[in-house]
Short mmCIF file of C-alpha atoms in Angstrom, two decimals:
data_model
loop_
_atom_site.label_atom_id
_atom_site.label_comp_id
_atom_site.label_asym_id
_atom_site.label_seq_id
_atom_site.Cartn_x
_atom_site.Cartn_y
_atom_site.Cartn_z
CA MET R 1 -89.36 57.80 -154.75
CA GLU R 2 -88.25 54.27 -153.95
CA ARG R 3 -86.13 54.16 -157.13
CA ILE R 4 -84.41 57.43 -156.20
CA SER R 5 -83.75 56.09 -152.76
CA SER R 6 -82.24 52.92 -154.22
CA GLU R 7 -79.95 54.86 -156.57
CA PHE R 8 -78.97 57.14 -153.75
CA GLU R 9 -78.10 54.12 -151.58
CA LYS R 10 -76.01 52.64 -154.39
CA GLU R 11 -74.14 55.88 -154.96
CA LEU R 12 -73.60 56.28 -151.25
CA GLN R 13 -72.17 52.77 -151.06
CA GLN R 14 -69.79 53.49 -153.94
CA LEU R 15 -68.64 56.67 -152.26
CA ARG R 16 -68.07 54.80 -149.01
CA GLU R 17 -65.94 52.21 -150.80
CA LYS R 18 -63.89 54.89 -152.51
CA LEU R 19 -63.43 56.66 -149.19
CA GLU R 20 -62.32 53.40 -147.56
CA GLU R 21 -59.78 52.81 -150.31
CA ALA R 22 -58.43 56.35 -150.04
CA GLU R 23 -58.24 55.97 -146.27
CA ASP R 24 -56.38 52.66 -146.70
CA VAL R 25 -53.80 54.35 -148.93
CA ARG R 26 -53.39 57.19 -146.43
CA ARG R 27 -53.01 54.73 -143.55
CA ALA R 28 -50.43 52.64 -145.39
CA ILE R 29 -48.40 55.74 -146.28
CA THR R 30 -48.44 57.18 -142.77
CA ARG R 31 -47.44 53.80 -141.29
CA GLY R 32 -44.57 53.49 -143.75
CA GLU R 33 -45.98 50.33 -145.34
CA VAL R 34 -45.37 51.42 -148.93
CA ASP R 35 -42.15 52.33 -150.67
CA ALA R 36 -43.23 53.03 -154.23
CA PHE R 37 -45.94 54.90 -156.11
CA VAL R 38 -47.43 54.73 -159.55
CA VAL R 39 -47.58 58.18 -161.13
CA GLY R 40 -48.60 59.47 -164.53
CA PRO R 41 -51.87 59.42 -166.42
CA GLY R 42 -53.65 56.27 -167.54
CA GLY R 43 -51.53 53.64 -169.18
CA SER R 44 -48.38 55.76 -169.19
CA GLY R 45 -47.82 55.20 -165.49
CA ARG R 46 -44.33 55.08 -164.05
CA VAL R 47 -43.16 53.67 -160.77
CA LEU R 48 -41.37 55.99 -158.39
CA LEU R 49 -39.42 54.31 -155.64
CA LEU R 50 -38.84 56.00 -152.31
CA ALA R 51 -35.17 56.37 -151.47
CA ASN R 52 -34.96 53.47 -149.01
CA ALA R 53 -36.41 51.09 -151.59
CA TYR R 54 -33.13 51.32 -153.49
CA GLN R 55 -31.03 50.19 -150.56
CA ARG R 56 -30.96 46.51 -151.49
CA TYR R 57 -29.90 47.24 -155.07
CA ARG R 58 -27.36 49.76 -153.87
CA GLN R 59 -25.76 47.25 -151.52
CA LEU R 60 -25.62 44.65 -154.28
CA VAL R 61 -24.08 47.10 -156.70
CA GLU R 62 -21.58 48.39 -154.16
CA ARG R 63 -20.40 44.92 -153.14
CA MET R 64 -20.30 43.14 -156.45
CA GLN R 65 -17.05 42.30 -158.15
CA GLN R 66 -18.00 44.01 -161.38
CA GLY R 67 -17.76 47.71 -162.01
CA ALA R 68 -21.03 49.57 -162.49
CA VAL R 69 -21.38 52.89 -164.25
CA THR R 70 -24.34 55.00 -165.27
CA ALA R 71 -23.55 57.56 -167.94
CA THR R 72 -25.39 60.06 -170.07
CA ALA R 73 -25.70 59.47 -173.80
CA ASN R 74 -22.73 61.78 -174.32
CA GLY R 75 -20.70 59.74 -171.85
CA HIS R 76 -20.62 61.73 -168.64
CA ILE R 77 -20.51 59.57 -165.55
CA LEU R 78 -23.50 60.06 -163.24
CA PHE R 79 -22.84 57.08 -161.00
CA ALA R 80 -20.04 54.62 -160.45
CA ASN R 81 -19.56 51.94 -157.83
CA GLN R 82 -16.51 51.38 -155.66
CA ARG R 83 -15.25 48.51 -157.81
CA PHE R 84 -15.11 50.71 -160.90
CA SER R 85 -13.20 53.31 -158.89
CA GLU R 86 -10.74 50.59 -157.86
CA MET R 87 -10.34 49.38 -161.44
CA LEU R 88 -9.24 52.86 -162.48
CA GLY R 89 -7.35 53.71 -159.31
CA VAL R 90 -9.30 56.96 -159.24
CA PRO R 91 -11.25 58.20 -156.19
CA LEU R 92 -15.00 57.81 -156.61
CA ALA R 93 -15.67 61.50 -156.05
CA GLN R 94 -13.54 62.39 -159.08
CA LEU R 95 -15.54 60.14 -161.36
CA TYR R 96 -18.89 61.88 -161.03
CA THR R 97 -19.64 64.01 -164.11
CA ALA R 98 -16.25 63.11 -165.63
CA PRO R 99 -16.35 61.94 -169.25
CA LEU R 100 -16.16 58.16 -169.35
CA GLU R 101 -14.09 58.34 -172.50
CA SER R 102 -11.27 60.05 -170.61
CA TYR R 103 -10.71 56.72 -168.86
CA VAL R 104 -10.72 54.72 -172.08
CA THR R 105 -7.72 54.37 -174.38
CA VAL R 106 -7.76 56.80 -177.28
CA SER R 107 -8.14 54.07 -179.86
CA ASP R 108 -11.35 52.81 -178.19
CA ARG R 109 -13.08 56.16 -177.71
CA ALA R 110 -14.98 56.26 -180.98
CA ARG R 111 -16.40 52.80 -180.34
CA LEU R 112 -17.40 53.84 -176.83
CA SER R 113 -19.24 56.90 -178.15
CA ALA R 114 -21.11 54.76 -180.65
CA PHE R 115 -21.92 52.25 -177.95
CA LEU R 116 -23.49 54.90 -175.76
CA MET R 117 -25.69 56.25 -178.55
CA VAL R 118 -29.17 54.81 -178.49
CA SER R 119 -29.33 54.28 -182.22
CA ALA R 120 -26.10 52.38 -182.48
CA ARG R 121 -25.74 50.57 -179.22
CA ASP R 122 -24.73 46.95 -179.04
CA SER R 123 -25.22 44.80 -176.01
CA GLN R 124 -21.52 44.83 -175.18
CA ILE R 125 -18.11 45.96 -176.33
CA GLU R 126 -14.56 45.37 -175.20
CA VAL R 127 -12.31 48.33 -174.53
CA GLU R 128 -9.21 49.14 -172.53
CA LEU R 129 -9.41 51.39 -169.51
CA ASN R 130 -6.63 53.79 -168.63
CA ARG R 131 -5.64 53.45 -165.00
CA ARG R 132 -4.31 56.40 -163.11
CA ASP R 133 -0.94 54.65 -162.74
CA GLY R 134 -0.63 54.54 -166.54
CA SER R 135 -1.40 50.87 -166.97
CA ASN R 136 -4.36 49.57 -168.99
CA ILE R 137 -7.06 47.05 -168.13
CA PRO R 138 -9.03 45.20 -170.79
CA VAL R 139 -12.71 45.27 -169.82
CA ARG R 140 -16.03 44.28 -171.26
CA LEU R 141 -18.77 46.92 -171.08
CA SER R 142 -22.23 45.36 -171.00
CA LEU R 143 -25.35 47.45 -171.30
CA ALA R 144 -27.51 46.59 -168.28
CA SER R 145 -30.23 49.11 -169.07
CA PHE R 146 -30.97 52.19 -171.07
CA ALA R 147 -33.66 54.40 -169.58
CA ASP R 148 -34.39 58.11 -169.55
CA GLY R 149 -31.40 58.70 -171.81
CA TYR R 150 -28.94 57.14 -169.38
CA ALA R 151 -26.97 53.98 -169.98
CA SER R 152 -26.15 51.70 -167.07
CA LEU R 153 -23.13 49.57 -167.77
CA LEU R 154 -21.52 46.59 -166.14
CA VAL R 155 -17.75 46.65 -166.37
CA THR R 156 -16.06 43.26 -166.25
CA ASP R 157 -12.31 42.93 -165.79
CA GLN R 158 -11.02 40.74 -168.62
CA ARG R 159 -7.59 40.12 -167.18
CA PRO R 160 -6.79 36.49 -166.35
CA LEU R 161 -7.70 35.60 -162.81
CA GLN R 162 -4.94 36.52 -160.40
CA TRP R 163 -5.65 34.16 -157.53
CA PRO R 164 -4.65 30.86 -159.20
CA SER R 165 -1.13 32.06 -159.93
CA MET R 166 -0.88 33.55 -156.44
CA ALA R 167 -2.00 30.25 -154.93
CA VAL R 168 0.50 28.31 -157.01
CA ASP R 169 3.26 30.71 -155.99
CA ALA R 170 2.36 30.09 -152.36
CA LEU R 171 2.46 26.33 -152.89
CA ASP R 172 5.85 26.65 -154.60
CA SER R 173 7.14 28.52 -151.59
CA ILE R 174 5.86 25.83 -149.19
CA ARG R 175 7.41 23.13 -151.35
CA SER R 176 10.75 24.89 -151.30
CA SER R 177 10.66 25.06 -147.49
CA LEU R 178 9.76 21.37 -147.33
CA ASP R 179 12.74 20.49 -149.53
CA LYS R 180 15.08 22.26 -147.13
CA LEU R 181 13.45 20.55 -144.18
CA ASN R 182 13.73 17.19 -145.96
CA GLN R 183 17.47 17.67 -146.36
CA SER R 184 17.92 18.53 -142.70
CA LEU R 185 16.03 15.36 -141.71
CA ALA R 186 18.38 13.06 -143.60
CA GLY R 187 18.50 10.42 -140.86
CA ASP R 188 14.96 10.78 -139.59
CA ALA R 189 12.88 8.30 -141.58
CA PRO R 190 9.53 8.99 -139.83
CA GLY R 191 10.07 12.74 -140.30
CA ARG R 192 10.82 12.26 -144.00
CA ASP R 193 7.68 10.11 -144.37
CA ALA R 194 5.63 12.86 -142.80
CA LEU R 195 7.15 15.42 -145.16
CA SER R 196 6.46 13.16 -148.11
CA ALA R 197 2.80 13.00 -147.08
CA ILE R 198 2.65 16.81 -146.86
CA GLY R 199 4.25 17.01 -150.30
CA GLU R 200 1.50 14.77 -151.69
CA GLU R 201 -1.13 17.02 -150.13
CA ILE R 202 0.44 20.01 -151.85
CA ASN R 203 0.49 18.25 -155.19
CA GLY R 204 -3.19 17.45 -154.69
CA LEU R 205 -3.96 21.10 -154.01
CA ALA R 206 -2.07 22.13 -157.13
CA ARG R 207 -4.09 19.67 -159.22
CA MET R 208 -7.32 21.04 -157.75
CA ILE R 209 -6.33 24.57 -158.72
CA ASP R 210 -5.55 23.48 -162.25
CA GLU R 211 -8.89 21.75 -162.53
CA MET R 212 -10.80 24.73 -161.15
CA VAL R 213 -9.44 27.27 -163.55
CA ASP R 214 -8.09 27.14 -167.01
CA VAL R 215 -5.02 29.28 -166.51
CA GLU R 216 -2.54 29.82 -169.25
CA GLY R 217 0.63 27.89 -168.57
CA SER R 218 -0.90 25.70 -165.90
CA ALA R 219 0.87 22.66 -167.35
CA GLU R 220 4.27 24.27 -166.79
CA ARG R 221 3.51 25.10 -163.17
CA LYS R 222 2.21 21.61 -162.60
CA GLY R 223 5.50 20.26 -163.80
CA SER R 224 7.44 22.57 -161.51
CA LEU R 225 5.52 21.33 -158.49
CA MET I 1 -72.55 45.78 -149.37
CA THR I 2 -71.02 43.85 -146.52
CA PRO I 3 -69.93 40.46 -147.74
CA ALA I 4 -69.60 37.71 -145.25
CA THR I 5 -66.20 36.28 -144.54
CA THR I 6 -65.33 33.77 -147.22
CA ASP I 7 -63.18 31.15 -145.63
CA GLY I 8 -65.37 28.31 -146.75
CA ALA I 9 -63.64 25.08 -147.56
CA GLY I 10 -63.06 24.48 -151.26
CA GLU I 11 -63.28 28.13 -152.25
CA LYS I 12 -60.40 29.23 -154.49
CA TRP I 13 -58.61 32.42 -153.66
CA ASN I 14 -57.07 34.30 -156.52
CA LEU I 15 -54.70 36.99 -155.27
CA LYS I 16 -52.58 39.51 -157.13
CA LEU I 17 -49.74 41.25 -155.40
CA TYR I 18 -48.40 44.35 -157.10
CA THR I 19 -44.74 44.90 -156.22
CA ALA I 20 -41.82 47.14 -157.15
CA GLY I 21 -38.92 44.78 -157.78
CA GLN I 22 -37.09 43.85 -154.61
CA SER I 23 -38.12 46.91 -152.63
CA PRO I 24 -38.17 46.08 -148.91
CA LYS I 25 -41.92 46.60 -148.59
CA SER I 26 -42.58 44.46 -151.65
CA LEU I 27 -40.53 41.60 -150.22
CA ALA I 28 -42.19 42.01 -146.82
CA ALA I 29 -45.65 42.00 -148.38
CA LEU I 30 -44.99 38.79 -150.30
CA ASP I 31 -43.51 37.16 -147.22
CA ASN I 32 -46.46 38.20 -145.04
CA LEU I 33 -49.00 37.23 -147.67
CA LYS I 34 -47.49 33.80 -148.14
CA ARG I 35 -47.53 33.23 -144.40
CA VAL I 36 -51.16 34.31 -144.00
CA CYS I 37 -52.25 32.18 -146.95
CA GLU I 38 -50.42 29.11 -145.69
CA GLN I 39 -51.97 29.50 -142.25
CA HIS I 40 -55.52 30.22 -143.35
CA LEU I 41 -55.95 29.16 -146.97
CA ALA I 42 -53.54 26.27 -147.43
CA GLY I 43 -54.07 24.56 -150.77
CA ARG I 44 -56.83 26.95 -151.79
CA TYR I 45 -55.00 29.99 -153.03
CA SER I 46 -52.91 31.28 -155.88
CA ILE I 47 -50.70 34.34 -155.74
CA GLU I 48 -49.72 36.20 -158.87
CA VAL I 49 -46.89 38.66 -158.32
CA ILE I 50 -46.86 41.58 -160.71
CA ASP I 51 -43.63 43.55 -160.73
CA LEU I 52 -44.58 47.06 -161.77
CA LEU I 53 -40.95 48.03 -162.20
CA LYS I 54 -40.88 45.65 -165.14
CA ASN I 55 -44.24 46.65 -166.53
CA PRO I 56 -45.77 49.77 -164.95
CA ARG I 57 -48.62 49.79 -167.45
CA LEU I 58 -50.19 46.88 -165.62
CA ALA I 59 -50.94 49.25 -162.73
CA LYS I 60 -53.84 50.58 -164.73
CA ASP I 61 -55.73 47.27 -164.67
CA ASP I 62 -56.38 47.44 -160.96
CA GLN I 63 -55.94 51.18 -160.46
CA ILE I 64 -52.82 50.78 -158.38
CA VAL I 65 -51.39 53.98 -156.90
CA ALA I 66 -49.15 52.76 -154.07
CA ILE I 67 -46.93 49.70 -153.85
CA PRO I 68 -47.21 47.08 -152.53
CA THR I 69 -50.92 46.53 -153.08
CA LEU I 70 -52.76 43.26 -152.76
CA VAL I 71 -55.81 42.68 -154.92
CA ARG I 72 -58.19 39.88 -154.10
CA LYS I 73 -59.74 38.87 -157.41
CA LEU I 74 -61.57 35.86 -156.08
CA PRO I 75 -63.69 35.29 -154.17
CA GLU I 76 -65.66 38.26 -155.30
CA PRO I 77 -66.10 41.10 -154.65
CA LEU I 78 -62.72 42.48 -155.61
CA ARG I 79 -60.78 43.89 -152.65
CA ARG I 80 -57.63 46.02 -152.53
CA MET I 81 -55.24 46.30 -149.63
CA VAL I 82 -52.41 48.77 -149.66
CA GLY I 83 -49.26 48.14 -147.64
CA ASP I 84 -46.86 45.39 -146.63
CA LEU I 85 -49.49 43.33 -144.73
CA SER I 86 -47.35 43.50 -141.61
CA ASP I 87 -50.48 43.90 -139.47
CA THR I 88 -51.73 40.33 -139.69
CA GLU I 89 -55.05 41.07 -138.02
CA ARG I 90 -55.75 43.86 -140.44
CA ALA I 91 -54.67 41.71 -143.38
CA LEU I 92 -57.06 38.95 -142.33
CA VAL I 93 -59.94 41.39 -142.02
CA GLY I 94 -58.99 43.21 -145.22
CA MET I 95 -58.90 39.97 -147.18
CA GLN I 96 -62.14 39.02 -145.43
CA ILE I 97 -60.66 35.82 -144.15
CA LYS I 98 -61.78 37.03 -140.77
CA ALA I 99 -64.80 39.12 -139.85
CA GLN I 100 -64.32 42.68 -138.68
CA LYS I 101 -64.95 43.09 -134.95
#
């Protein structure tokens, strides 16, 4: 009788612990303290995220300077970020379900198809995108993930950086204005000294730009400054 | 089985936090856990973060169903706490750092 009582006590304690754990899960869910669940039998479990758990990733993806695209294995776009839309000059809403290959130059389409196939995918390829205005952009497509039959790609603009040449153009313009000012201050020695100092500052800025980026033709621009 | 609180000096605390990448509740749980441990178990704890987005199969080991979940491996007995540990009082009691009133 005592043994039965002992086993009963043990079983009762186990049931209490299980009930406490179940109650803890229920409490955490109702208080909004969880944002993901493990589903599926045994070792084949998968993690399902609640919608708000994606917010951080979504913000990162939306604000990054690279394009992001998720496409089916046969190349239909399921998701694209704003940057990718800007690269193509096509409104985001028009991209959903559109074939990705329709935005790639004809000569690159076969390689894109092969890239999107599981069996033949590489980690990255370089293709040219067709912009809506008719121009092309060389891009690198990098496979970020392949899950559930969908490929998520990062799209990196391969054109030379635009800002260095824009900055140098701006400095050229300032230098030109300073030259005119220098001529009008022919008899004003202190004024010309001040202008000379500004000119040196500009040359310093130009050197900094050249050091920061390896832009084609930087030597020529340096000479012109 | 009602174990006493185990905040004895020198006792090592081995904690596993099951997370789902950078989900807000996962980040909050790690932040809250770190704070509680620093305040109450400084120098006597280790936290292992297990990202189930990277390896969901690991959920089986500790029978994880909701994320985040904290598992206290040591001191024994094993304890599970589901949630982001935002209720400090509850976290302390759940981890048995503090006795239940």
